[in-house]
Short mmCIF file of C-alpha atoms in Angstrom, two decimals:
data_model
loop_
_atom_site.label_atom_id
_atom_site.label_comp_id
_atom_site.label_asym_id
_atom_site.label_seq_id
_atom_site.Cartn_x
_atom_site.Cartn_y
_atom_site.Cartn_z
CA UNK I 1 0.22 0.05 -0.05
CA UNK I 2 1.17 3.48 -0.90
CA UNK I 3 0.96 6.35 1.42
CA UNK I 4 2.64 9.03 -0.82
CA UNK I 5 -0.45 11.16 0.31
CA UNK I 6 0.84 11.59 3.59
CA UNK I 7 3.97 12.99 2.47
CA UNK I 8 4.51 16.32 3.77
CA UNK I 9 0.92 16.65 6.08
CA UNK I 10 1.12 18.54 8.91
CA UNK I 11 -0.15 17.40 11.93
CA UNK I 12 -2.66 19.50 14.08
CA UNK I 13 -0.67 21.89 15.93
CA UNK I 14 -0.13 21.17 19.99
CA UNK I 15 1.19 22.54 22.72
CA UNK I 16 3.31 21.74 25.89
CA UNK I 17 4.22 23.94 28.92
CA UNK I 18 7.07 22.76 30.54
CA UNK I 19 7.69 24.11 34.19
CA UNK I 20 10.52 24.43 36.58
CA UNK I 21 9.03 21.78 39.29
CA UNK I 22 8.30 19.35 36.16
CA UNK I 23 11.59 19.80 34.84
CA UNK I 24 13.28 18.93 37.83
CA UNK I 25 10.59 15.92 38.41
CA UNK I 26 12.05 15.04 34.66
CA UNK I 27 15.51 15.53 35.09
CA UNK I 28 15.96 13.12 38.25
CA UNK I 29 13.82 10.65 36.64
CA UNK I 30 15.91 10.43 33.29
CA UNK I 31 19.41 10.80 35.71
CA UNK I 32 20.44 14.24 34.52
CA UNK I 33 21.93 17.43 36.08
CA UNK I 34 20.16 20.50 36.99
CA UNK I 35 20.71 22.92 34.37
CA UNK I 36 21.17 27.04 35.06
CA UNK I 37 18.61 29.45 35.24
CA UNK I 38 15.36 28.50 33.42
CA UNK I 39 17.01 25.97 30.87
CA UNK I 40 14.88 22.53 30.97
CA UNK I 41 16.43 19.29 29.89
CA UNK I 42 16.58 18.90 26.19
CA UNK I 43 14.66 15.58 26.33
CA UNK I 44 11.64 17.40 26.42
CA UNK I 45 11.66 17.86 22.78
CA UNK I 46 10.69 13.62 23.27
CA UNK I 47 7.94 13.97 24.78
CA UNK I 48 6.56 16.64 22.56
CA UNK I 49 6.74 13.94 20.43
CA UNK I 50 4.95 11.16 21.92
CA UNK I 51 2.31 13.63 23.80
CA UNK I 52 2.13 16.99 22.79
CA UNK I 53 1.06 16.66 19.11
CA UNK I 54 -2.37 17.88 18.37
CA UNK I 55 -3.31 14.56 17.83
CA UNK I 56 -2.94 11.72 20.03
CA UNK I 57 -0.02 9.52 18.88
CA UNK I 58 -2.14 6.72 17.81
CA UNK I 59 -4.08 9.00 15.33
CA UNK I 60 -0.88 9.48 13.83
CA UNK I 61 0.20 5.79 13.43
CA UNK I 62 -4.04 4.75 12.46
CA UNK I 63 -3.14 7.12 9.40
CA UNK I 64 -1.02 4.40 7.88
CA UNK I 65 -3.21 1.58 9.47
CA UNK I 66 -1.18 0.86 12.42
CA UNK I 67 -2.84 -0.01 15.63
CA UNK I 68 -0.49 0.61 18.88
CA UNK I 69 -1.64 -1.80 20.71
CA UNK I 70 -1.92 -4.99 18.31
CA UNK I 71 0.86 -4.01 15.72
CA UNK I 72 3.72 -3.02 17.86
CA UNK I 73 5.27 -0.33 16.32
CA UNK I 74 8.62 1.18 17.23
CA UNK I 75 10.82 4.21 17.65
CA UNK I 76 13.68 3.37 15.40
CA UNK I 77 15.71 6.18 14.81
CA UNK I 78 15.72 9.46 16.47
CA UNK I 79 17.71 13.28 15.45
CA UNK I 80 17.25 15.73 18.00
CA UNK I 81 18.69 19.28 17.19
CA UNK I 82 18.82 22.18 19.56
CA UNK I 83 18.76 25.49 17.92
CA UNK I 84 18.76 26.97 21.31
CA UNK I 85 18.50 25.79 24.88
CA UNK I 86 14.97 25.06 25.91
CA UNK I 87 13.68 27.04 28.45
CA UNK I 88 10.63 26.84 31.06
CA UNK I 89 7.49 28.22 29.21
CA UNK I 90 4.95 26.74 26.66
CA UNK I 91 5.94 25.83 23.11
CA UNK I 92 3.87 25.25 20.23
CA UNK I 93 4.50 21.93 19.03
CA UNK I 94 4.37 21.93 15.46
CA UNK I 95 4.50 18.26 13.44
CA UNK I 96 4.38 16.55 10.05
CA UNK I 97 4.55 13.72 8.40
CA UNK I 98 7.45 13.57 6.40
CA UNK I 99 7.28 10.35 4.39
CA UNK I 100 6.60 6.85 4.42
CA UNK I 101 8.17 4.16 2.50
CA UNK I 102 7.70 0.36 3.03
CA UNK I 103 11.18 -2.17 3.12
CA UNK I 104 11.42 -5.52 4.40
CA UNK I 105 14.09 -7.41 6.96
CA UNK I 106 14.53 -10.66 8.51
CA UNK I 107 11.34 -10.37 10.23
CA UNK I 108 9.24 -9.37 7.27
CA UNK I 109 7.96 -6.33 5.82
CA UNK I 110 7.63 -3.12 7.41
CA UNK I 111 6.99 0.81 6.69
CA UNK I 112 9.16 3.17 8.24
CA UNK I 113 7.35 6.31 8.96
CA UNK I 114 9.34 9.49 9.12
CA UNK I 115 8.22 12.73 11.17
CA UNK I 116 8.92 16.15 11.86
CA UNK I 117 8.28 17.59 15.47
CA UNK I 118 9.43 21.28 16.20
CA UNK I 119 9.04 23.57 19.44
CA UNK I 120 8.46 26.83 18.87
CA UNK I 121 7.86 29.59 21.00
CA UNK I 122 7.62 33.90 20.05
CA UNK I 123 11.20 33.66 19.41
CA UNK I 124 10.88 31.14 16.37
CA UNK I 125 12.12 27.42 16.05
CA UNK I 126 13.76 26.17 19.50
CA UNK I 127 14.09 22.34 18.30
CA UNK I 128 13.79 19.74 15.97
CA UNK I 129 13.40 16.17 16.33
CA UNK I 130 13.12 13.84 12.93
CA UNK I 131 11.89 10.50 14.06
CA UNK I 132 11.71 7.51 11.98
CA UNK I 133 8.62 5.48 13.90
CA UNK I 134 9.01 1.28 12.56
CA UNK I 135 5.73 -0.27 11.67
CA UNK I 136 5.44 -3.88 11.35
CA UNK I 137 3.05 -5.14 8.69
CA UNK I 138 2.25 -9.22 8.25
CA UNK I 139 3.77 -10.80 5.10
CA UNK I 140 1.35 -11.29 2.27
#
C-alpha cells in the first residue's frame, strides 16, 4: 500500500508547557543534572513527540493503518537538534509526517514513517526532532 499522499502532511498543532517543578522531576527521572536558570532538559523534545502533538500519537499511527496496541510499532531512529536551549514556558508543537516508505528485513515487511516535530515559541523554532517510526506489516 502506498502512503505517498501523507508525505509532507502537517499534523494539528499542539502545545506543551514546561515548568521548573516538572523539569526537576523529569531530570531526576532520567538521571540528568539540573541546568542553570530557566534552562530545561533537552529531552522534553521527545515528550512533545509522543504526548503533545495536536492529536494523540495513536491517531498518527492510524493514518498508516497501524494499531499501536496490536501491531507493535517501534521508535527506530531519532535525530534531535537544539537550535537554542529549551527553557521553562509554553511551546507550540508543530508536527508533520515527512514520508512513509515500505521496506523489508529478516522479520518481514515494515514501513518506515518519518515524522518531524518542532518546538516553537515567540522567538521561533527552538528545537527539531526527526523520528523514524518502524511499523511492522504482516507478510502477504
